[in-house]
PDB file of C-alpha atoms and ligand atoms in Angstrom:
ATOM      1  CA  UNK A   1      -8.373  48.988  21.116  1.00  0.00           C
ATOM      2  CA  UNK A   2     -10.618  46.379  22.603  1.00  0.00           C
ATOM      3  CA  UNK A   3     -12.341  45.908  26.721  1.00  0.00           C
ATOM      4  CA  UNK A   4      -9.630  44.992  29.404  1.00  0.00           C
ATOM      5  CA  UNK A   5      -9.637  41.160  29.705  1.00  0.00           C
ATOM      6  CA  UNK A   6     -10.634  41.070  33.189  1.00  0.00           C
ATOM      7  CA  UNK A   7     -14.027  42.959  32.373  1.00  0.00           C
ATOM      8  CA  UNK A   8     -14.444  40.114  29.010  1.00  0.00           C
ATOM      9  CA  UNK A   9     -14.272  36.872  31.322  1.00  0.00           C
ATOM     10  CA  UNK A  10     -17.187  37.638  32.787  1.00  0.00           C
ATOM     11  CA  UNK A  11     -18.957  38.461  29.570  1.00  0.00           C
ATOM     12  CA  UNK A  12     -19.330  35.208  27.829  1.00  0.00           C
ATOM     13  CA  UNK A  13     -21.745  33.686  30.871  1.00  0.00           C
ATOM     14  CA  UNK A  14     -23.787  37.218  30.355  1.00  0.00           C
ATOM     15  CA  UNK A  15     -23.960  37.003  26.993  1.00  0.00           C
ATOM     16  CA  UNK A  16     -24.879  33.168  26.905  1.00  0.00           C
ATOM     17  CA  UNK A  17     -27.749  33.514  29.068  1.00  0.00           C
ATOM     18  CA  UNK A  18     -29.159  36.986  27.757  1.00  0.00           C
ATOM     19  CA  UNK A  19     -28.571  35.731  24.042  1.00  0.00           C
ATOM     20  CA  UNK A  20     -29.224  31.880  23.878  1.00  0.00           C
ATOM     21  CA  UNK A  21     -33.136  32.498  23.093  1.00  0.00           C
ATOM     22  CA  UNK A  22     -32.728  35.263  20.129  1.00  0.00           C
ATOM     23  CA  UNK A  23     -32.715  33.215  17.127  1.00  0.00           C
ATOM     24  CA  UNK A  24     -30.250  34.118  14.224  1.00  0.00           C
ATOM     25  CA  UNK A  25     -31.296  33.700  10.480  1.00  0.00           C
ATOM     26  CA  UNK A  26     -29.192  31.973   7.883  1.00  0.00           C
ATOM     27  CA  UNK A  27     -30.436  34.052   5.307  1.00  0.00           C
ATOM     28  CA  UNK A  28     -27.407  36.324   2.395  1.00  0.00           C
ATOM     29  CA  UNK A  29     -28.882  39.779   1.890  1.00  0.00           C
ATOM     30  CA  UNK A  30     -30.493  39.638  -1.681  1.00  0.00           C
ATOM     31  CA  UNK A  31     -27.760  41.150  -3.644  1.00  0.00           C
ATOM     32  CA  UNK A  32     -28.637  45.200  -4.375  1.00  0.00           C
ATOM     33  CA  UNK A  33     -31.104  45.099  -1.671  1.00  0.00           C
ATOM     34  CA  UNK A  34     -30.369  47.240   1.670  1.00  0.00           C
ATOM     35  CA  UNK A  35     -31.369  44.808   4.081  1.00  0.00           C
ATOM     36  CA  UNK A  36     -32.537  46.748   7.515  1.00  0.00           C
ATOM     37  CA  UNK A  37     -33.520  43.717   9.777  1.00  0.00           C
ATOM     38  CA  UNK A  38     -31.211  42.117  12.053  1.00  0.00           C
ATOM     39  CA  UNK A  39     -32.117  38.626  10.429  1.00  0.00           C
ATOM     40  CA  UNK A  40     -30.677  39.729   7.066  1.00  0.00           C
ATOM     41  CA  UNK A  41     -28.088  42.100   8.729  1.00  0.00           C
ATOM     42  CA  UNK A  42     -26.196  39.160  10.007  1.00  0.00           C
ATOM     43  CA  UNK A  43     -25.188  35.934   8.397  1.00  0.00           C
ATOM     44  CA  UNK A  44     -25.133  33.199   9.666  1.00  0.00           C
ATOM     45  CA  UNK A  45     -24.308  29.678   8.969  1.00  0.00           C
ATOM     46  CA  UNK A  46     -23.683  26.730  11.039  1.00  0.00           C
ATOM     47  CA  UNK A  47     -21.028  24.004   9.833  1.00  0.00           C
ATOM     48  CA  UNK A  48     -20.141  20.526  10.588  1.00  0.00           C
ATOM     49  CA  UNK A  49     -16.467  21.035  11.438  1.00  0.00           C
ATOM     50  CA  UNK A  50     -14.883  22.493  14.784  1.00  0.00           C
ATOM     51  CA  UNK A  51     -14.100  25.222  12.963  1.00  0.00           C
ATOM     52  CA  UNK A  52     -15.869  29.118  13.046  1.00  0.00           C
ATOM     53  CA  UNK A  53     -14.842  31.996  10.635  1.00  0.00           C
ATOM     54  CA  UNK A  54     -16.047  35.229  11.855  1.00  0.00           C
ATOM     55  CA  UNK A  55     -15.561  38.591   9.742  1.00  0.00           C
ATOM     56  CA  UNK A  56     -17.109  41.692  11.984  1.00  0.00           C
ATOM     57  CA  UNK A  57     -15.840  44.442  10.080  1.00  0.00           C
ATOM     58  CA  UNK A  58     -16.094  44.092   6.376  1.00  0.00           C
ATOM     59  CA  UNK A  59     -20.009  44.519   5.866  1.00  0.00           C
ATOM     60  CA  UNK A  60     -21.257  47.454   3.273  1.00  0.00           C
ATOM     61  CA  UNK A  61     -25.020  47.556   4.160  1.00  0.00           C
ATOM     62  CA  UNK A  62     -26.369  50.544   5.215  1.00  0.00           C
ATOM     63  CA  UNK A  63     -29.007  50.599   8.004  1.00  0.00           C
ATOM     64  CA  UNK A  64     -31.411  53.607   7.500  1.00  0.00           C
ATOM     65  CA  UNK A  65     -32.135  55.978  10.174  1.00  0.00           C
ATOM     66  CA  UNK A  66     -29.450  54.684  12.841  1.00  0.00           C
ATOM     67  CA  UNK A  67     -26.726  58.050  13.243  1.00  0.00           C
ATOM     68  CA  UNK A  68     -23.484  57.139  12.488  1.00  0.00           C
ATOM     69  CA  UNK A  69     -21.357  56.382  15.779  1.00  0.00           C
ATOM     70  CA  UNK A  70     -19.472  59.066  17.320  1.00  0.00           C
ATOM     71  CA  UNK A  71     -16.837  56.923  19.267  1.00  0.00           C
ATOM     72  CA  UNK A  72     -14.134  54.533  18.341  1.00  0.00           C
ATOM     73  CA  UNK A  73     -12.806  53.444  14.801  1.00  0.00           C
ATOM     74  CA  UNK A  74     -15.872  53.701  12.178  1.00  0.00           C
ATOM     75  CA  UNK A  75     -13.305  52.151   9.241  1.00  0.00           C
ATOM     76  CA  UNK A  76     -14.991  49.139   6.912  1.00  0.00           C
ATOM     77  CA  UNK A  77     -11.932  46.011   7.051  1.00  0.00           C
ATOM     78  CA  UNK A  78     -12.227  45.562   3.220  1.00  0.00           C
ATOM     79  CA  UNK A  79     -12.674  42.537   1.515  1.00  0.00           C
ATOM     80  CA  UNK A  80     -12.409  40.640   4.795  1.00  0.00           C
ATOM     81  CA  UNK A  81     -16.674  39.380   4.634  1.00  0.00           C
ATOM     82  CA  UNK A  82     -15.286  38.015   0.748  1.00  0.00           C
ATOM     83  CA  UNK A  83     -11.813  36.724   2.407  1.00  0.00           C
ATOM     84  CA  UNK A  84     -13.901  34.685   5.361  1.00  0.00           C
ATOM     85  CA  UNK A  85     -16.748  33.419   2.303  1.00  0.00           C
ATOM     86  CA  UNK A  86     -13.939  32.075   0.653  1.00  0.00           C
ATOM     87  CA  UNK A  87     -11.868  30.744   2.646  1.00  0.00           C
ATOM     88  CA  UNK A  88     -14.981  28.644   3.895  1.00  0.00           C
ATOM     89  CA  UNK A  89     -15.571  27.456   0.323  1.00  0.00           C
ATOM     90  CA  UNK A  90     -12.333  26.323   0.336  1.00  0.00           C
ATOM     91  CA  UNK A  91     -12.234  24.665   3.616  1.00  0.00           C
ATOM     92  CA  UNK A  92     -15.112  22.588   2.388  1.00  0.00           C
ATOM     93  CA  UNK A  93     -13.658  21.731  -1.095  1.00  0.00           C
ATOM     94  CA  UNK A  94     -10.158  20.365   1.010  1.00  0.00           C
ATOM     95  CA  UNK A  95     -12.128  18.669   3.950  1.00  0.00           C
ATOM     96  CA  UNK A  96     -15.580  17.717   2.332  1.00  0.00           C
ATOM     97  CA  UNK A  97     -17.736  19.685   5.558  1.00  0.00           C
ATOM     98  CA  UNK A  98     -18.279  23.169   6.374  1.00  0.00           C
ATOM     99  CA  UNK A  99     -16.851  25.564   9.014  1.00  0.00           C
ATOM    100  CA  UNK A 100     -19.530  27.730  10.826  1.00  0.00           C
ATOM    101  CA  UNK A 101     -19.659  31.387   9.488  1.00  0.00           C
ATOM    102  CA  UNK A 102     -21.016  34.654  10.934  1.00  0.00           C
ATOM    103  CA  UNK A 103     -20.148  37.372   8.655  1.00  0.00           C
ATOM    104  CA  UNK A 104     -21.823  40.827   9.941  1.00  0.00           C
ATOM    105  CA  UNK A 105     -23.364  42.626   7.065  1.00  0.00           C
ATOM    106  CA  UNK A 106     -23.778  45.896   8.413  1.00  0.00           C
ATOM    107  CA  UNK A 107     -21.492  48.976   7.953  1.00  0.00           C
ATOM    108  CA  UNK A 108     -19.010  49.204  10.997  1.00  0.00           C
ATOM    109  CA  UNK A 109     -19.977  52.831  11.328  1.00  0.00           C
ATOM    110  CA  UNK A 110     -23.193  52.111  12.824  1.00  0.00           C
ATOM    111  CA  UNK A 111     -22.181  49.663  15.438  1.00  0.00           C
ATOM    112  CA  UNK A 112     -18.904  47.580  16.377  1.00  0.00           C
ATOM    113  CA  UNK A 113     -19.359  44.419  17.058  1.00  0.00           C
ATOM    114  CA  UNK A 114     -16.059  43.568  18.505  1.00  0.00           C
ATOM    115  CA  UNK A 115     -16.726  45.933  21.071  1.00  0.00           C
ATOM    116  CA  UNK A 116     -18.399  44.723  24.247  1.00  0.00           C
ATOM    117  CA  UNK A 117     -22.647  46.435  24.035  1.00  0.00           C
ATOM    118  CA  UNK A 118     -21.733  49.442  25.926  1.00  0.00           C
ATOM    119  CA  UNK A 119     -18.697  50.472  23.832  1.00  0.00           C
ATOM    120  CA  UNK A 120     -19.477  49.731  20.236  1.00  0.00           C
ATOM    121  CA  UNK A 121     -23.792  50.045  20.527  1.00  0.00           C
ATOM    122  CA  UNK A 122     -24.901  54.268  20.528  1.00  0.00           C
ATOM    123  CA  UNK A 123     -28.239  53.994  19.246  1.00  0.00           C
ATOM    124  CA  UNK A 124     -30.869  51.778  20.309  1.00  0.00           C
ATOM    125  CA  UNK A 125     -32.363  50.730  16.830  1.00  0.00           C
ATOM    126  CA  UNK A 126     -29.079  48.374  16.955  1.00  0.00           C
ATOM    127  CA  UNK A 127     -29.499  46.940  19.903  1.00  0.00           C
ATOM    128  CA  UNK A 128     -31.129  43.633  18.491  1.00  0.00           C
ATOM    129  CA  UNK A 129     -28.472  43.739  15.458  1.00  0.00           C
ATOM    130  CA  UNK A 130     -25.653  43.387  18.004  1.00  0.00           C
ATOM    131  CA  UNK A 131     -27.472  40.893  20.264  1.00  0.00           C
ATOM    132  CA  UNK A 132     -28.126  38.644  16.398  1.00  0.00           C
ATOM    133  CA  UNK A 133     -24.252  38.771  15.921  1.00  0.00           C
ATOM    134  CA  UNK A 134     -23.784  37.448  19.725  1.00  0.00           C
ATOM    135  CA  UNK A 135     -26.480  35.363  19.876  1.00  0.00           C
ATOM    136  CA  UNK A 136     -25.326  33.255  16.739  1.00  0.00           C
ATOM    137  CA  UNK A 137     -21.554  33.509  17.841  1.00  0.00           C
ATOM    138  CA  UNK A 138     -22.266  32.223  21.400  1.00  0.00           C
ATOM    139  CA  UNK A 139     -24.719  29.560  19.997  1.00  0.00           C
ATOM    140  CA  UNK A 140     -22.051  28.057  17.668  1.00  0.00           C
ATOM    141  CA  UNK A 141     -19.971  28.235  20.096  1.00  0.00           C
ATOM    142  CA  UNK A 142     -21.919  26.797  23.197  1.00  0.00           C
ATOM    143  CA  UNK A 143     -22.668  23.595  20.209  1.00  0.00           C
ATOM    144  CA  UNK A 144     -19.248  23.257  19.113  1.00  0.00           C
ATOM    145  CA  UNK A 145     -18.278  22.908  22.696  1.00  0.00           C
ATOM    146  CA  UNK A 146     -20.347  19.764  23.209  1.00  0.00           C
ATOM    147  CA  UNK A 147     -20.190  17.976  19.081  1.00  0.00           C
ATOM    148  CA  UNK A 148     -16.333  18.686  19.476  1.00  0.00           C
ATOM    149  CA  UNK A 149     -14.888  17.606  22.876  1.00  0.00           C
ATOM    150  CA  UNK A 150     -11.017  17.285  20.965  1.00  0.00           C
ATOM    151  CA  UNK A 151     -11.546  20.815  20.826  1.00  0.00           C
ATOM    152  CA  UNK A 152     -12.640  23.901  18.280  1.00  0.00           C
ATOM    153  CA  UNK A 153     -11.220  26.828  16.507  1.00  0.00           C
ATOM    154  CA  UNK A 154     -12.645  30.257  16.156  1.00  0.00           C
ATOM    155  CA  UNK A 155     -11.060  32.665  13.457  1.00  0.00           C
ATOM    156  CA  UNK A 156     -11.844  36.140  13.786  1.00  0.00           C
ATOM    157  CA  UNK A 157     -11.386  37.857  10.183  1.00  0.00           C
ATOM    158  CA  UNK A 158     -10.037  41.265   9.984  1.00  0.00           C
ATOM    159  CA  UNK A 159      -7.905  43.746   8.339  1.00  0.00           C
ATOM    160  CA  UNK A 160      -5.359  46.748   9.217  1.00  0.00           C
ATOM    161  CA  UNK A 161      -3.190  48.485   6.697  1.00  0.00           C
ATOM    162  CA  UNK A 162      -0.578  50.054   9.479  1.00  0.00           C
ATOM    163  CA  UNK A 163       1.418  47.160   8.244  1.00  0.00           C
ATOM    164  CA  UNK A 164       0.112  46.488   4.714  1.00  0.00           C
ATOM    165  CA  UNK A 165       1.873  43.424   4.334  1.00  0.00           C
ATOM    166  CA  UNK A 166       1.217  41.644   7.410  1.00  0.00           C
ATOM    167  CA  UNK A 167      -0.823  39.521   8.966  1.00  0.00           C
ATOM    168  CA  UNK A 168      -0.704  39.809  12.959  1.00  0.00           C
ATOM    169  CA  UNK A 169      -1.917  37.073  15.133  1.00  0.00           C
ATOM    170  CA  UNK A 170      -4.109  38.032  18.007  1.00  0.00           C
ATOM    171  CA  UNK A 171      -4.594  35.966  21.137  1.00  0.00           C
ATOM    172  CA  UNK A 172      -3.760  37.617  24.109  1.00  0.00           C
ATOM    173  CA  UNK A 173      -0.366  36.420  23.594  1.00  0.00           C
ATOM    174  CA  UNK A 174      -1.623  32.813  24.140  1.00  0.00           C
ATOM    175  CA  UNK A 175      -4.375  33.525  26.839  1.00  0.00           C
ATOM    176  CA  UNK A 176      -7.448  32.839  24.502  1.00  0.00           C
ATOM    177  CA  UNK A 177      -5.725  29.688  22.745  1.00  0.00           C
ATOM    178  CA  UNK A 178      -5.212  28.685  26.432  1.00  0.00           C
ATOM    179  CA  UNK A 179      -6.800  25.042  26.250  1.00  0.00           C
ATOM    180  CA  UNK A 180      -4.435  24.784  22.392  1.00  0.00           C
ATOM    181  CA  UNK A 181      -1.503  25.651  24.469  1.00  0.00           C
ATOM    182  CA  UNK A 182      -2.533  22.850  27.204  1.00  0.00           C
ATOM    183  CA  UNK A 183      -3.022  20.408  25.589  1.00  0.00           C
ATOM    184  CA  UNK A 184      -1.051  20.661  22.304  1.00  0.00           C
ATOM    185  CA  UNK A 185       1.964  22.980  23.459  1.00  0.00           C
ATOM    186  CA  UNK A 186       3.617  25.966  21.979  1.00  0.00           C
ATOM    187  CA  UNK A 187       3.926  24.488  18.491  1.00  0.00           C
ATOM    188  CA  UNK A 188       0.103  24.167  17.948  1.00  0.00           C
ATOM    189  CA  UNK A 189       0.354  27.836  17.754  1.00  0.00           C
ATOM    190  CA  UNK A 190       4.059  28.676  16.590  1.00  0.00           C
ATOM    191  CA  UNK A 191       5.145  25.392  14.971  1.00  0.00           C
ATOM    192  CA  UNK A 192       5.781  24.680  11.540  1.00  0.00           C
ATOM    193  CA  UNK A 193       2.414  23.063  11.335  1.00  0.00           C
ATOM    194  CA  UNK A 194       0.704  25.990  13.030  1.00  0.00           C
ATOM    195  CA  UNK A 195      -1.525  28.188  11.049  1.00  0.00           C
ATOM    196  CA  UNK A 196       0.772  30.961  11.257  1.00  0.00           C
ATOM    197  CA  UNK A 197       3.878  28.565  10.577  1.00  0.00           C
ATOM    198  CA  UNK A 198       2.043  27.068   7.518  1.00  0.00           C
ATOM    199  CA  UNK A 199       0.663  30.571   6.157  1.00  0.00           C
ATOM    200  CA  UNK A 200       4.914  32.317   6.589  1.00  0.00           C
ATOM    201  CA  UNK A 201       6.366  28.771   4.831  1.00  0.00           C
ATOM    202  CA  UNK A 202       3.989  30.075   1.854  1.00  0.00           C
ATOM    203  CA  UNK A 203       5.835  33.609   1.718  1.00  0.00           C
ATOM    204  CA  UNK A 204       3.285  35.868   4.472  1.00  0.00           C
ATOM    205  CA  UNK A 205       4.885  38.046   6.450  1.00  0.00           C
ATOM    206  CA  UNK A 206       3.639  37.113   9.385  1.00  0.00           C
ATOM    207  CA  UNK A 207       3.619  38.669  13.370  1.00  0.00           C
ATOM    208  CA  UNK A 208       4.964  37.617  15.689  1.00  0.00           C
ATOM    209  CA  UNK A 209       7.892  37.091  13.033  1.00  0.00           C
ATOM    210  CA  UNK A 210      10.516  34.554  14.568  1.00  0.00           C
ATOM    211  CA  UNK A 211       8.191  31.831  14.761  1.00  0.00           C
ATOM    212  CA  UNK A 212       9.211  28.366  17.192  1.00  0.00           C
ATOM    213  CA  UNK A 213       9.841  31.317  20.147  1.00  0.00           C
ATOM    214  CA  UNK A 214       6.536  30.942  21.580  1.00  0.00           C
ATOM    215  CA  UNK A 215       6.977  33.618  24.524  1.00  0.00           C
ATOM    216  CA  UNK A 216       7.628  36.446  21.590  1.00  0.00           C
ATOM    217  CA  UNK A 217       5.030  39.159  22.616  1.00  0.00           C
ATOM    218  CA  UNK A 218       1.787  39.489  20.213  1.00  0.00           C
ATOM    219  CA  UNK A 219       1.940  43.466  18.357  1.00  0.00           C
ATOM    220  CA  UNK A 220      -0.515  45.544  21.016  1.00  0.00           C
ATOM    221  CA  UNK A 221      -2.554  46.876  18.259  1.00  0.00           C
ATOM    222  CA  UNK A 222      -3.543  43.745  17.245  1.00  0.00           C
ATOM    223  CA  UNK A 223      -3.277  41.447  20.337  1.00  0.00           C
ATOM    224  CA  UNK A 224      -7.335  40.025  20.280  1.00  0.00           C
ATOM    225  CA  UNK A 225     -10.052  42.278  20.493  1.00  0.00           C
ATOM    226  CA  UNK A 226     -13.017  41.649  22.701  1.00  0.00           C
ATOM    227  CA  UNK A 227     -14.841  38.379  20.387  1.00  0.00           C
ATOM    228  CA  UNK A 228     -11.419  36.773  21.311  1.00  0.00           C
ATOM    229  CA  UNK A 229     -11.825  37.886  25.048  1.00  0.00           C
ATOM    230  CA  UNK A 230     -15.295  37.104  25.226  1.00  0.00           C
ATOM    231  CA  UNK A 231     -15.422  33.539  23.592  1.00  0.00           C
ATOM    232  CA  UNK A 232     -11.514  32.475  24.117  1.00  0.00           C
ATOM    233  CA  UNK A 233     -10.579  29.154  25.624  1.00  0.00           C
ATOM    234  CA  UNK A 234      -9.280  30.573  28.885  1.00  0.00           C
ATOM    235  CA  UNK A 235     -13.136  30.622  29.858  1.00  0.00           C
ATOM    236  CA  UNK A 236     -14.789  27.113  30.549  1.00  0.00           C
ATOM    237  CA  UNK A 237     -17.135  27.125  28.139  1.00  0.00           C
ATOM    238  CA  UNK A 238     -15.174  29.026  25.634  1.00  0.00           C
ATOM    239  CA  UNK A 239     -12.975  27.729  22.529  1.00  0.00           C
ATOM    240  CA  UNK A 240      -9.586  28.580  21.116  1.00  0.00           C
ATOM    241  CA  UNK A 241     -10.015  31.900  19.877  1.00  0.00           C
ATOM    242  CA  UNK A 242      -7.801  33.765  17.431  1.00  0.00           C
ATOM    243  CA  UNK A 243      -8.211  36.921  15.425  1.00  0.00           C
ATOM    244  CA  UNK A 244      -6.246  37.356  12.435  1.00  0.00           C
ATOM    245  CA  UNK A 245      -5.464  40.922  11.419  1.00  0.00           C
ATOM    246  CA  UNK A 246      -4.782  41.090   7.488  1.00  0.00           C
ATOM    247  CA  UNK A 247      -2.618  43.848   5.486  1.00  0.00           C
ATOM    248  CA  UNK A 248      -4.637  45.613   3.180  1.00  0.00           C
ATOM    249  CA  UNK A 249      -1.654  44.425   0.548  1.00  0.00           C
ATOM    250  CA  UNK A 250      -3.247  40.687   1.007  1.00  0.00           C
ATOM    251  CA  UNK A 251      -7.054  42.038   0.808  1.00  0.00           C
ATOM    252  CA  UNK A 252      -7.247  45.148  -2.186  1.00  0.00           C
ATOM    253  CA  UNK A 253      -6.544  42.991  -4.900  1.00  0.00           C
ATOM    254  CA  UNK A 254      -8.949  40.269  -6.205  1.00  0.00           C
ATOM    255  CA  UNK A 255      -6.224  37.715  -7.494  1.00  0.00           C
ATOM    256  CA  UNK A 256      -3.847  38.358  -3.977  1.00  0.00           C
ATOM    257  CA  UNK A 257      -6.921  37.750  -1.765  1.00  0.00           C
ATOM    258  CA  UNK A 258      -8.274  34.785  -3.725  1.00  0.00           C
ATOM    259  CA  UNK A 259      -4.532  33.322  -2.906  1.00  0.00           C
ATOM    260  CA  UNK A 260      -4.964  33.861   0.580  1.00  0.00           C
ATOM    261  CA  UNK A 261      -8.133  32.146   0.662  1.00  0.00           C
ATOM    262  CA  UNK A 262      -6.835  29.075  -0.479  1.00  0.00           C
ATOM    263  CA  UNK A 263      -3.536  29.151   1.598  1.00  0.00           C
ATOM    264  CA  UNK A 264      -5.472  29.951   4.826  1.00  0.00           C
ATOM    265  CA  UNK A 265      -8.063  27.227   3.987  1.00  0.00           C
ATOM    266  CA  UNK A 266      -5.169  24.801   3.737  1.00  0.00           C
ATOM    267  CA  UNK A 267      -3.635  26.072   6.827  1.00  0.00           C
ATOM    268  CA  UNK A 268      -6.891  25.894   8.572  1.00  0.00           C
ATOM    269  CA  UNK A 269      -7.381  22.494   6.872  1.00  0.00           C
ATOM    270  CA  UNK A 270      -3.873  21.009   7.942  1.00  0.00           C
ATOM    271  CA  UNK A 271      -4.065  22.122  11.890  1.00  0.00           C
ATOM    272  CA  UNK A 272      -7.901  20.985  11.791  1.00  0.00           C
ATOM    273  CA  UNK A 273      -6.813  17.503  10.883  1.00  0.00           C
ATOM    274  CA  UNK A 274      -3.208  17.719  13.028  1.00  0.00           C
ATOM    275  CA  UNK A 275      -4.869  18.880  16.542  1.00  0.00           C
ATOM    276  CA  UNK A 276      -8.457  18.445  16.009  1.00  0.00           C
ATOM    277  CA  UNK A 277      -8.451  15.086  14.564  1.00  0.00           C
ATOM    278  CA  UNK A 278     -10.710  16.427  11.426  1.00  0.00           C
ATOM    279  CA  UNK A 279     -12.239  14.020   8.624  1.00  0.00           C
ATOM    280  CA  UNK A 280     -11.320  11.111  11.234  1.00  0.00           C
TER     281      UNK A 280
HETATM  282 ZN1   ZN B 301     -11.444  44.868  12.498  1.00  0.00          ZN
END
């Protein structure tokens, strides 16, 4: 589903240097507006924890005259954009500071953003859209490397419905939490007090299942796509990186997903003050 991870390590430096000077707006879309520039296409928001929240796949905007793509998966991750928003919220409301967010905006059918440029970019009017999405990524990134030296966390939101009642964890099995692993061991990422070990002690079915093994092999459908590749902490100037993949069974209905919002933000909460030494 994603680039081969020998082609991604070399990406990051790429995209660092060709990316560091676009600036990336801040800006919502005004609500029943179609928003068309870049700017507004892509939100994002920096924070003041060493946390980011990404969601690439759940925008709805529309971007006129740019064809629909022809290759890869064109599906819309529902609900994940409103499952990242809130989660943030809550993260804030349990530590009292922000995570960074970049939520794209756009419809996935008209570019994929967790595709390297040459995979998910057909048409050149969305060129600067997927260079915005980067650019802010890498940015946050590149700053959360040097305000955060116990290390960072990036969350990459998004949804399947193969297994509607699971959430997969996606990190290479272990290569893009590499520095986690390093310094923290196995238990950072399997433990009870892991985000995957705090989210199945609250009733998620959760992949890989039999958590404590740490070797068990990551689902290959949903093993960490190429934003995990690309910004993971097996590159030096990259972070932990792990991408979530949420049943649609957690994401369809409002009351279920509000839920999950909370219990992620207190798992996210929990390991940000256990292994990052948050709110100290
Ligand atoms: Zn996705």
């Amino acid at each position: 589903m994603n680039a081969e991870p020998h082609a991604a390590r070399h990406v990051f430096g790429a995209l660092l240097s060709s990316l560091l000077l676009i600036p990336f707006c801040q800006a919502a879309p005004v609500p029943g507006s179609e928003p068309t520039s870049s700017s507004a296409l892509v939100d994002a928001r920096p924070g003041n924890l060493p946390i980011v929240i990404l969601a690439p796949h759940g925008g709805t905007a529309g971007i006129p005259e740019v064809p629909a793509r022809t290759r890869g998966s064109k599906l819309t991750d529902s609900y994940t954009s409103e499952l990242a928003e809130s989660t943030a919220v809550h993260i804030e409301e349990l530590l009292g500071a922000s995570p960074y967010l970049v939520i794209a905006r756009f419809k996935r059918r008209y570019l994929d953003v967790n595709r390297s440029r040459d995979e998910g970019v057909e048409s050149e009017l969305v060129m600067d859209v997927y260079d915005a999405y980067h650019g802010a990524v890498a940015n946050f990134v590149t700053e959360m490397r040097r305000r955060f030296p116990r290390g960072a966390l990036l969350l990459d939101i998004h949804g399947q419905k193969q297994e509607p009642a699971t959430i997969f964890r996606g990190t290479r099995d272990g290569l893009t939490v590499n520095r986690m692993l390093h310094r923290h061991g196995s238990n950072a990422l399997t433990g009870p007090r892991s985000i995957m070990g705090i989210l199945k002690s609250r009733g998620y079915q959760v992949f890989p299942p039999d958590l404590g093994a740490a070797s068990q092999p990551e689902h290959p459908d949903f093993a960490g796509g190429f934003t995990v590749q690309t910004y993971g902490s097996h590159h030096d100037g990259g972070i932990d990186a792990m991408q979530l993949e949420v049943g649609r069974d957690y994401r369809l209905d409002a009351v279920t997903r509000r839920k999950l919002a909370r219990d992620l933000a207190e798992a996210v909460a929990s390991y940000c003050q256990n292994y990052l030494q948050c709110g100290e």
